[in-house]
Tab-separated table of C-alpha atoms in Angstrom:
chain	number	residue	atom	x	y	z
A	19	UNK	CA	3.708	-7.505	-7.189
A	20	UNK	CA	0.779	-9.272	-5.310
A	21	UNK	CA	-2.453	-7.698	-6.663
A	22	UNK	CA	-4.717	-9.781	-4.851
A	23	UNK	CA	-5.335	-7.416	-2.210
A	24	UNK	CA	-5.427	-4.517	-4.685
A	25	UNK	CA	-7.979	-6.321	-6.385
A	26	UNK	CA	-10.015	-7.521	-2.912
A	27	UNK	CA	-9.823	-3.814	-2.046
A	28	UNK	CA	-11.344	-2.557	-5.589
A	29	UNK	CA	-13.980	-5.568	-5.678
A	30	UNK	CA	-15.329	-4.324	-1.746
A	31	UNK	CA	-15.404	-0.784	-2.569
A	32	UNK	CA	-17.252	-1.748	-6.458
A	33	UNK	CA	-19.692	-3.898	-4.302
A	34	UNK	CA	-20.470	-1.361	-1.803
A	35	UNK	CA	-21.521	1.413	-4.784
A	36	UNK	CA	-23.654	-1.634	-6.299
A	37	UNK	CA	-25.737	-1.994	-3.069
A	38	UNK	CA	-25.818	1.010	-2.281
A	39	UNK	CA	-26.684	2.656	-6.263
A	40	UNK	CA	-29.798	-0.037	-5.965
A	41	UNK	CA	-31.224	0.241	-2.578
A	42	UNK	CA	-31.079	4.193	-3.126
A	43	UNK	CA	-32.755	4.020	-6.429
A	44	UNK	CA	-35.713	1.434	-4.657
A	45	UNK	CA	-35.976	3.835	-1.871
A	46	UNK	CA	-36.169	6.669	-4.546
A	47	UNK	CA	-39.162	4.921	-6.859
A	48	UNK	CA	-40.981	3.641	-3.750
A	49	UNK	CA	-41.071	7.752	-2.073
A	50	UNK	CA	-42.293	8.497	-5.473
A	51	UNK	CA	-45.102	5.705	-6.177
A	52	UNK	CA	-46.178	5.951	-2.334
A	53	UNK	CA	-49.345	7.966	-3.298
A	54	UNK	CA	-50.101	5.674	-6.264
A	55	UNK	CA	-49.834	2.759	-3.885
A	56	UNK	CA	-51.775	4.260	-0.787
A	57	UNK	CA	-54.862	4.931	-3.421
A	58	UNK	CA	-55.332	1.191	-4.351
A	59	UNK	CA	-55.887	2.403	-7.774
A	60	UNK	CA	-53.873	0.005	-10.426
A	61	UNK	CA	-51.069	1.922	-11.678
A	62	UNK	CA	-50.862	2.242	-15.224
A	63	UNK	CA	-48.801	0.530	-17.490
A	64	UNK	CA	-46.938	3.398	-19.275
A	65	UNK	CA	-46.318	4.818	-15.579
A	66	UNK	CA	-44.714	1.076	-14.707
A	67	UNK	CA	-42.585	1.898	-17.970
A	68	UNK	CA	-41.602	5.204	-16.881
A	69	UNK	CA	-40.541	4.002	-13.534
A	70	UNK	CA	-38.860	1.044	-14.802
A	71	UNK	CA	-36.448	3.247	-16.796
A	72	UNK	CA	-36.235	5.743	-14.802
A	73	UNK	CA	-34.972	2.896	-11.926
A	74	UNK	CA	-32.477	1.409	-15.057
A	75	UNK	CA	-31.179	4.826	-15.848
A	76	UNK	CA	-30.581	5.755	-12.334
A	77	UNK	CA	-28.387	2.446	-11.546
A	78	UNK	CA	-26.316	3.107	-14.335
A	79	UNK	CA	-25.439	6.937	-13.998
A	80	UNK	CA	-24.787	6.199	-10.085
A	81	UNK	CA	-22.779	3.050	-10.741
A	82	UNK	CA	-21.176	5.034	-13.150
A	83	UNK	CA	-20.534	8.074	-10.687
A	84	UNK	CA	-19.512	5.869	-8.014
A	85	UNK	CA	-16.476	4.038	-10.014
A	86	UNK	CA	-15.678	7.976	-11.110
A	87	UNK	CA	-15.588	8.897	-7.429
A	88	UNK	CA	-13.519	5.772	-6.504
A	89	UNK	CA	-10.582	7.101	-8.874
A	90	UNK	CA	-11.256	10.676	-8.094
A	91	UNK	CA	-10.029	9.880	-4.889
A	92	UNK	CA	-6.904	9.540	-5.468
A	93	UNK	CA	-7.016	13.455	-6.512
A	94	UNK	CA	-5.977	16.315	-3.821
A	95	UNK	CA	-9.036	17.119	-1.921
A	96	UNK	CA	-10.157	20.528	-3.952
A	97	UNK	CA	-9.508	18.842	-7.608
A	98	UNK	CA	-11.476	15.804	-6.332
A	99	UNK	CA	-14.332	17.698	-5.006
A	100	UNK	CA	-14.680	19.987	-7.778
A	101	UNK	CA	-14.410	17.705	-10.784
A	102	UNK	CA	-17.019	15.391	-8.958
A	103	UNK	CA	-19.627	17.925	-8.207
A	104	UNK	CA	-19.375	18.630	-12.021
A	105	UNK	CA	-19.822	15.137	-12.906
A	106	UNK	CA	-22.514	15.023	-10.161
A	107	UNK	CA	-24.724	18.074	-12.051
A	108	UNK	CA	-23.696	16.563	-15.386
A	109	UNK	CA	-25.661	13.528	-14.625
A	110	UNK	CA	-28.589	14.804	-12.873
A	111	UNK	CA	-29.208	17.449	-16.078
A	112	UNK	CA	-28.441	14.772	-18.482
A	113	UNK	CA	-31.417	12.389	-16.222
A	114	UNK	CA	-33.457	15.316	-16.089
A	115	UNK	CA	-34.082	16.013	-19.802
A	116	UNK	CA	-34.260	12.317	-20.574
A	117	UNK	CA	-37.028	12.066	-17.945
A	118	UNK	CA	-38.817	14.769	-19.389
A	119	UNK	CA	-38.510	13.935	-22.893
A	120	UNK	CA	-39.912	10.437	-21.581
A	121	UNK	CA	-42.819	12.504	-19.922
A	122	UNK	CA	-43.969	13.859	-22.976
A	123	UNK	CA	-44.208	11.239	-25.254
A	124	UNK	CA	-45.554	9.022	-22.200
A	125	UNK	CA	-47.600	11.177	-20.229
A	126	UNK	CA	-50.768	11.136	-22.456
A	127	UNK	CA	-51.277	7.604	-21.818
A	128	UNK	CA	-51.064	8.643	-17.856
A	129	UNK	CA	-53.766	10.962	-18.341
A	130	UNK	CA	-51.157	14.159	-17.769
A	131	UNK	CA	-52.154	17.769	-20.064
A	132	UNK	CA	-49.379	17.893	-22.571
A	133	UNK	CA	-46.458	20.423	-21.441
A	134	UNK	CA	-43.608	22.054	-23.187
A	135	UNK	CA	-40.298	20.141	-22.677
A	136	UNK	CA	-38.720	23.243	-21.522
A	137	UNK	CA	-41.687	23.037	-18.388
A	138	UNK	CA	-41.036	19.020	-18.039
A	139	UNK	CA	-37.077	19.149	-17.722
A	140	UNK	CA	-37.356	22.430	-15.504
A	141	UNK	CA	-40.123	19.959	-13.131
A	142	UNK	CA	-37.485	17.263	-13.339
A	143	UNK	CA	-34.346	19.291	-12.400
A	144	UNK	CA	-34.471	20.592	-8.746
A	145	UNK	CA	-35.246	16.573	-7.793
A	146	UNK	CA	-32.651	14.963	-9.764
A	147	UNK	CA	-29.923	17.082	-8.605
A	148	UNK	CA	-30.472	16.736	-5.145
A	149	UNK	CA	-31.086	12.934	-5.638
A	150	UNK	CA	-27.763	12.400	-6.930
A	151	UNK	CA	-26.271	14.960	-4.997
A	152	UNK	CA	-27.181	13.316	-1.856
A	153	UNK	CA	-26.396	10.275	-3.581
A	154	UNK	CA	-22.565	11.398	-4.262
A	155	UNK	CA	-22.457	12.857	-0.724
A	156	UNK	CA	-23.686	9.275	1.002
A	157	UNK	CA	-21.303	7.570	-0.712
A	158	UNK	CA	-18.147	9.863	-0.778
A	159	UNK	CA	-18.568	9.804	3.147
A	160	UNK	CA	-19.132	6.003	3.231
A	161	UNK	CA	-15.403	5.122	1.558
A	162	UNK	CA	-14.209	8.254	3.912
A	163	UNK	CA	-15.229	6.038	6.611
A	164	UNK	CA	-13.880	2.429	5.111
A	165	UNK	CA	-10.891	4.411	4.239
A	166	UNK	CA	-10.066	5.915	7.982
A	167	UNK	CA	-11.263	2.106	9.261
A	168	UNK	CA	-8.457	0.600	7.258
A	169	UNK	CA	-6.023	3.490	8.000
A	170	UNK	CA	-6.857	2.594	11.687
A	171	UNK	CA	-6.358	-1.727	11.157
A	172	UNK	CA	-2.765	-0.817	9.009
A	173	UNK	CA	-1.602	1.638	12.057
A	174	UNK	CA	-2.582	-1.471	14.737
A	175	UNK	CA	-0.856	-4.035	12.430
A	176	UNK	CA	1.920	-1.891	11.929
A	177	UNK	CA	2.632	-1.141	15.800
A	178	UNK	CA	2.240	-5.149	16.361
A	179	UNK	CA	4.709	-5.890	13.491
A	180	UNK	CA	6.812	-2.857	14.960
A	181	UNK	CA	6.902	-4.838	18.566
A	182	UNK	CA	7.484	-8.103	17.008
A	183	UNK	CA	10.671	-6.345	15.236
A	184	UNK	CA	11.616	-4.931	18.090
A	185	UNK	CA	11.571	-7.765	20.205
A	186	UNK	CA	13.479	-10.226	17.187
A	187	UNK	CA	16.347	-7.352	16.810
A	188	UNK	CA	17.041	-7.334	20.774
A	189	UNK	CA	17.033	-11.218	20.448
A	190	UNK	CA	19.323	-10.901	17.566
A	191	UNK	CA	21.324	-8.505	19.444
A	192	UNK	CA	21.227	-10.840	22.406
A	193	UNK	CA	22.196	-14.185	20.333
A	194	UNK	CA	24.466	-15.867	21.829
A	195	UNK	CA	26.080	-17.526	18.442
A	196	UNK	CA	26.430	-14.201	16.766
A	197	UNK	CA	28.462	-12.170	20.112
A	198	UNK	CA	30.495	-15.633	20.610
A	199	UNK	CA	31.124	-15.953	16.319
A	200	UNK	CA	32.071	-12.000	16.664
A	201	UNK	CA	34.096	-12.352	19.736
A	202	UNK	CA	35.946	-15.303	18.401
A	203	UNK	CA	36.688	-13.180	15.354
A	204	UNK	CA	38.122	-10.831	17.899
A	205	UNK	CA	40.151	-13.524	19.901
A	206	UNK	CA	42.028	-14.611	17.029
A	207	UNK	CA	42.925	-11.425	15.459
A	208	UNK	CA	44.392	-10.760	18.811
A	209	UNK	CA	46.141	-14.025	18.927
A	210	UNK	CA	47.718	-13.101	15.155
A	211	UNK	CA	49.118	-9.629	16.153
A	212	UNK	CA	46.394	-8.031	14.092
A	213	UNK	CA	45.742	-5.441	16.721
A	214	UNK	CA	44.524	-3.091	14.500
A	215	UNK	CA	41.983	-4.827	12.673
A	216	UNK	CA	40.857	-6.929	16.053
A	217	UNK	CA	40.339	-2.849	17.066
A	218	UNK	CA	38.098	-2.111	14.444
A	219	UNK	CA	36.306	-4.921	14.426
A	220	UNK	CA	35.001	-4.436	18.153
A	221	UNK	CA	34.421	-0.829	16.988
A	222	UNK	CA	31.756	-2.325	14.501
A	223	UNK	CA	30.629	-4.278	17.059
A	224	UNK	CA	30.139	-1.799	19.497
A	225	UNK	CA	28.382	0.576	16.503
A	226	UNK	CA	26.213	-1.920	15.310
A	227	UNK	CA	25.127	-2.813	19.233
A	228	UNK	CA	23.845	1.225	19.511
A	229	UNK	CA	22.202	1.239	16.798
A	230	UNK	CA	19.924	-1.174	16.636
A	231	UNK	CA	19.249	-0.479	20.680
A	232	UNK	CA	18.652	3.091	19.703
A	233	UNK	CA	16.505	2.423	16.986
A	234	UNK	CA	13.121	2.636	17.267
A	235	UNK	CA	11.235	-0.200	15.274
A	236	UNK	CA	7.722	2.078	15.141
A	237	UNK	CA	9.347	4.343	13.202
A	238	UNK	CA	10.885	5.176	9.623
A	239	UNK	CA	14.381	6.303	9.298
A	240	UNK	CA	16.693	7.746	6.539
A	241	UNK	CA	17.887	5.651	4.090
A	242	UNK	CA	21.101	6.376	5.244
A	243	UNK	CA	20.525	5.768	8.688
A	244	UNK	CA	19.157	2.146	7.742
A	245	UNK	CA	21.923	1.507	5.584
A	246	UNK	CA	24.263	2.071	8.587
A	247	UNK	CA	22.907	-0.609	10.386
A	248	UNK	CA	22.956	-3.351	7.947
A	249	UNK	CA	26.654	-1.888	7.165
A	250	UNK	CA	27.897	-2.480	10.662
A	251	UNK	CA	26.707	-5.689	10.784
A	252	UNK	CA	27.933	-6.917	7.448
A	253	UNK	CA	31.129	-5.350	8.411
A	254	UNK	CA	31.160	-8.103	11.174
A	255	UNK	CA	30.563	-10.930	8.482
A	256	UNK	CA	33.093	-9.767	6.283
A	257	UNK	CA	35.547	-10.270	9.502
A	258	UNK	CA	34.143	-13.261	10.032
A	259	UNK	CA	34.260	-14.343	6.756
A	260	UNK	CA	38.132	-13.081	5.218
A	261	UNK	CA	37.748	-13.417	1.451
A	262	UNK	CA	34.173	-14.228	0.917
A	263	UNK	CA	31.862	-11.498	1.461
A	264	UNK	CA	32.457	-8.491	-0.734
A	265	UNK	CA	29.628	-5.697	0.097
A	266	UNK	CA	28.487	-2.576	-2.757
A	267	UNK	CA	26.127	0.233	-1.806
A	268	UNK	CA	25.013	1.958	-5.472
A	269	UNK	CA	22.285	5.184	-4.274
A	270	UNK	CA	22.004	8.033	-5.580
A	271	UNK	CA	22.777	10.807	-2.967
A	272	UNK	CA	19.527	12.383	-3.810
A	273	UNK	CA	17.788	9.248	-2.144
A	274	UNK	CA	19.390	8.913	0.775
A	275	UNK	CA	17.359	10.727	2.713
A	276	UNK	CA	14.162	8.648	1.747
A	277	UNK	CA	12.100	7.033	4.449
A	278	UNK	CA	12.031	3.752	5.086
A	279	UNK	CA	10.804	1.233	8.076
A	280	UNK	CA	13.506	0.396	10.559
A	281	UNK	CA	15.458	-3.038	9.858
A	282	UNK	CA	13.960	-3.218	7.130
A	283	UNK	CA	17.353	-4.701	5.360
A	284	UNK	CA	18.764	-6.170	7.710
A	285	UNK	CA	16.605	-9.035	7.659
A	286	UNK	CA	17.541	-9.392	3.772
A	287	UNK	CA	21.281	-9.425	4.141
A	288	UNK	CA	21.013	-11.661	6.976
A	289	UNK	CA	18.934	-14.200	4.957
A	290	UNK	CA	22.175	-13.578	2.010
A	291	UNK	CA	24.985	-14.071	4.670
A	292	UNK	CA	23.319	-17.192	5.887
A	293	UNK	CA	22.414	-18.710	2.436
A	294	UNK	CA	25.139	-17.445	0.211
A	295	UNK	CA	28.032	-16.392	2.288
A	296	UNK	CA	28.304	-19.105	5.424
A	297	UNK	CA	27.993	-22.002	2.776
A	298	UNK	CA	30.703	-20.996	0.137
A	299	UNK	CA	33.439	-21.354	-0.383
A	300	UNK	CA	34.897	-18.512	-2.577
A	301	UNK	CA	33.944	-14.471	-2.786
A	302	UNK	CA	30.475	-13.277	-2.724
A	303	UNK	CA	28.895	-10.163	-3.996
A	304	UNK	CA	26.181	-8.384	-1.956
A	305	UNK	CA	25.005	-5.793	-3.941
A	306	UNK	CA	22.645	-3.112	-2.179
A	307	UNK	CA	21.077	-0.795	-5.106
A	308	UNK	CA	18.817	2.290	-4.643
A	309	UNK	CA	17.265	3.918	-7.404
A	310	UNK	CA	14.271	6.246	-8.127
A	311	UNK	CA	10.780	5.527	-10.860
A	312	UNK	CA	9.003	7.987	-10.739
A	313	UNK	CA	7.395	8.183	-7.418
A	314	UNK	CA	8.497	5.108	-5.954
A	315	UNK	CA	11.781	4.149	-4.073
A	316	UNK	CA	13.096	0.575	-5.001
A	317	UNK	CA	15.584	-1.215	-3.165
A	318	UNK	CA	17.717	-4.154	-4.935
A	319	UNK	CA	19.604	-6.936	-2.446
A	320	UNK	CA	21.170	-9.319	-4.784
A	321	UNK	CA	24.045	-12.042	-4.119
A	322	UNK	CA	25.614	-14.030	-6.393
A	323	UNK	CA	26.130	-17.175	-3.947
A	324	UNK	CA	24.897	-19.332	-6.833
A	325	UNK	CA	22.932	-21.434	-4.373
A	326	UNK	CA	19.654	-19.528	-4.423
A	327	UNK	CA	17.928	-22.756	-6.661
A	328	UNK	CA	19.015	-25.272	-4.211
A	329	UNK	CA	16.947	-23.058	-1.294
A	330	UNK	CA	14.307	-24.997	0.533
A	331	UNK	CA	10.894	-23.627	-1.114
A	332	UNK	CA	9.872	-22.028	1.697
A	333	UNK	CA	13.329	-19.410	1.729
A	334	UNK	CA	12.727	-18.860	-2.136
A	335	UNK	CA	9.384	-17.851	-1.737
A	336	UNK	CA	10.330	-15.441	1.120
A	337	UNK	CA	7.952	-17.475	3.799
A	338	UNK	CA	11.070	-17.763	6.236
A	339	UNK	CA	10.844	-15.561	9.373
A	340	UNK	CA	13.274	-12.990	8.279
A	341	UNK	CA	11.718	-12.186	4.589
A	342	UNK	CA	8.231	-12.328	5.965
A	343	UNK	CA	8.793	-10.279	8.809
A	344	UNK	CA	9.974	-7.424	5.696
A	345	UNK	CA	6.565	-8.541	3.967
A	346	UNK	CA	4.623	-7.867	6.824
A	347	UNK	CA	5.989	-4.891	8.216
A	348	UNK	CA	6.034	-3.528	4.404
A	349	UNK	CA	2.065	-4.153	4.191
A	350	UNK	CA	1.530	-2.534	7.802
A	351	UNK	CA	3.091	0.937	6.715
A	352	UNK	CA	2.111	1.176	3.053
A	353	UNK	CA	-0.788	-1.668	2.294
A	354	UNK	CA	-1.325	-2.142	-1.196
A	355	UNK	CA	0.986	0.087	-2.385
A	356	UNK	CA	4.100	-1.467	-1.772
A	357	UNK	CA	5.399	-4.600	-2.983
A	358	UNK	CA	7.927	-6.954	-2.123
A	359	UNK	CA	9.428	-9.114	-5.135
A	360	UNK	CA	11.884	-12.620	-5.142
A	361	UNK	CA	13.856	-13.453	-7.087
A	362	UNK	CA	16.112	-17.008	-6.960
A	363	UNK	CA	18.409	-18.279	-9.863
A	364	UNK	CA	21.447	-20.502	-10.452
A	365	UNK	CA	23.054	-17.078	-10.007
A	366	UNK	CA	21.800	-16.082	-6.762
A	367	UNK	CA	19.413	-14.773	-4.845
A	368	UNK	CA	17.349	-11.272	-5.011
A	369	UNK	CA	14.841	-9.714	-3.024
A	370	UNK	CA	13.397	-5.894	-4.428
A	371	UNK	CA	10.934	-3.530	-2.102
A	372	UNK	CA	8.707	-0.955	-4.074
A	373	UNK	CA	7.569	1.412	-1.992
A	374	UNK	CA	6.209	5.158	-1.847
A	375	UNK	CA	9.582	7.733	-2.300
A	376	UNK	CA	9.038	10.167	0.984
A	377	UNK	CA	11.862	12.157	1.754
A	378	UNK	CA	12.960	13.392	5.402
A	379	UNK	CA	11.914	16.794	6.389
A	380	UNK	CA	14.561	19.294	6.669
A	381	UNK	CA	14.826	19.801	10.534
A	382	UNK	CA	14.637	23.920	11.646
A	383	UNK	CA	17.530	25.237	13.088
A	384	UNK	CA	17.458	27.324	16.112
C-alpha cells in the first residue's frame, strides 16, 4: 500500500497543531504581560522564568492534545467529543496546579504576599480551562474544515475520473476491433453449424452492450452487479479464444452485495486478456477472488499467463491507462484508505484492491 499520502496527510495536519499550539501560546503570554509591558517597568527575572515555563508547558500539553484529537477523530462523534473534553479538563487542572505550585515558590521574588496553594491553583483554574478549551475548540473546527475541503477536492476528482470512465467504456463499447473480433466470432460459428453457441454468444454480446450503457460510472454498484459486467465480456474472450481462457469467480455470498465503483474490474481483466490470454498459446486461468478482513473488502485478479516478467515496466507497475484509470478512480472515492497492490511473476500477473467493506442497503418494499 502507498503510504505516502497517508503520511503527507498526517505530516499537514501535525504541522497545522504545531503553528497553531505556538502562536496561541505567544498570543496567550503577550495578553498576560501587556500591563507589565505598557508600564516600562523591567520585568523581573523570576516572572521571565515563570512565563518561560509556563509558554514550554503550554506547547507541550496542546501539542500533546492536538495529536490526541487527531486520532480521536476517527471515534463516532459523541465518544470523540466526550473523551476529548475529558482530556481537555485533565490538562488544564494538571497546568493549573503546576502553575500555582510555581507561584508559590516563585512569587516572593515577584514581590506577591505568600498564598495557600489551595488559593493559587483555584486563581489559576477558571483561565486555564477556558484557554485550552478554546484552544481544543479552534482546532477541532480547523481539521473540520480541512476535512470537509478535502471531502469536497475527492468528490470533484471523483466525478472527473467518473466522466473520464464513462467516456473510455462508451469508446470501448464503440471499438471497432472488439464488435468486428466479436462479430467474426459470430460469423464463423455460423459458418460451422454451431448455431447454438453463435446464439449465445450474440446474447453475451448484446448483455454486455446494456450494461455497461446502463451503468452509471458516478456511482457504486453491487459486487454482483460489477461482476456481471466483466463476466459478459470475458464470456466474449473465452469465444474468441476456444481453449485458452478459463474464468473462476471464488466470493463469499455474504459479499456480494458490497459496494464497489463501476468498471472497476473490467479494466483489470482486460489488461489479463490482452497480456496473458491474446499472446498464449495454451489455457489460462483468470481467477477473480473476494474475501472479507475485517472491515475491508479485497479483490484478487490473478492469471497465470506466465508472461507477467516479460511486461514492459510501465504495465507491471500498473502506469498503463487501464490500471491507472482503477488507481485513480480508487483514490477519488476512498483517498487514503484504499489501496491498490501489483503483483508480476514468472507465474503471472496480479492486481489486489483494498478498500472499505460497505454493503448495499436493503431497498423498502411497497
Amino acid at each position: 500500500m502507498n503510504r505516502l499520502p497517508i503520511f503527507r496527510l498526517k505530516l499537514k495536519g501535525f504541522a497545522l497543531g504545531a503553528a497553531m499550539t505556538l502562536i496561541f501560546w505567544v498570543m496567550v503570554l503577550l495578553l498576560w504581560a501587556a500591563q507589565d509591558i505598557a508600564s516600562g517597568k523591567p520585568i523581573p527575572d523570576a516572572l521571565k522564568v515563570l512565563q518561560a515555563m509556563t509558554l514550554g508547558l503550554g506547547v507541550i500539553f496542546c501539542g500533546a492534545l492536538a495529536g490526541f484529537i487527531m486520532l480521536a477523530r476517527r471515534l463516532p462523534n459523541p465518544a470523540m467529543t466526550a473523551l476529548v473534553a475529558l482530556v481537555t479538563t485533565a490538562l488544564a487542572l494538571l497546568h493549573a496546579l503546576i502553575d500555582a505550585i510555581l507561584m508559590q515558590i516563585l512569587g516572593p521574588s515577584m514581590g506577591m504576599r505568600s498564598m495557600p496553594l489551595a488559593e493559587l491553583f483555584n486563581r489559576s483554574l477558571m483561565p486555564f480551562v477556558l484557554i485550552y478549551g478554546f484552544y481544543a475548540l479552534a482546532l477541532g473546527l480547523r481539521l473540520s474544515e480541512n476535512a470537509v475541503r478535502d471531502s469536497a477536492r475527492r468528490l470533484v476528482e471523483a466525478r472527473s475520473a467518473a466522466q473520464g470512465a464513462e467516456l473510455a467504456a462508451l469508446r470501448f463499447q464503440l471499438n471497432p476491433h472488439f464488435l468486428f473480433n466479436t462479430l467474426n466470432s459470430i460469423s464463423s460459428l455460423i459458418v460451422t453449424n454451431a448455431s447454438a453457441e453463435a446464439d449465445r454468444l450474440t446474447m453475451r454480446l448484446s448483455d454486455f452492450l446494456r450494461l455497461t450503457f446502463e451503468a452509471d460510472p458516478e456511482a457504486e454498484v453491487t459486487l454482483v452487479e460489477e461482476w456481471a459486467i466483466a463476466q459478459a465480456y470475458l464470456d466474449i474472450e473465452a469465444a474468441r479464444f476456444p481453449g485458452r481462457l478459463q474464468v473462476t469467480f471464488d466470493c463469499e455470498s455474504a459479499l456480494l452485495d458490497a459496494h464497489v465503483p463501476t468498471f472497476l474490474l473490467q479494466p483489470i481483466v482486460e489488461n489479463a486478456v490482452k497480456h496473458a490470454v491474446q499472446t498464449s498459446r495454451r489455457l489460462v486461468t483468470l481467477s477473480v477472488r473476494c474475501r472479507q478482513v475485517d472491515d475491508r473488502l479485497h479483490l484478487m485478479v490473478e492469471d497465470d499467463g506466465g508472461r507477467a516478467a516479460a511486461l514492459p515496466s510501465e504495465d507491471r507497475e500498473g502506469s498503463g491507462s487501464g490500471l491507472r484509470n482503477v488507481r485513480g478512480r480508487m483514490a477519488a472515492f476512498y483517498g487514503d484508505d484504499a489501496a491498490v497492490n501489483i503483483c508480476a511473476s514468472d507465474r503471472g500477473f496480479a492486481v489486489e484492491l483494498t478498500l472499505p467493506l460497505r454493503r448495499a442497503m436493503k431497498r423498502a418494499t411497497a
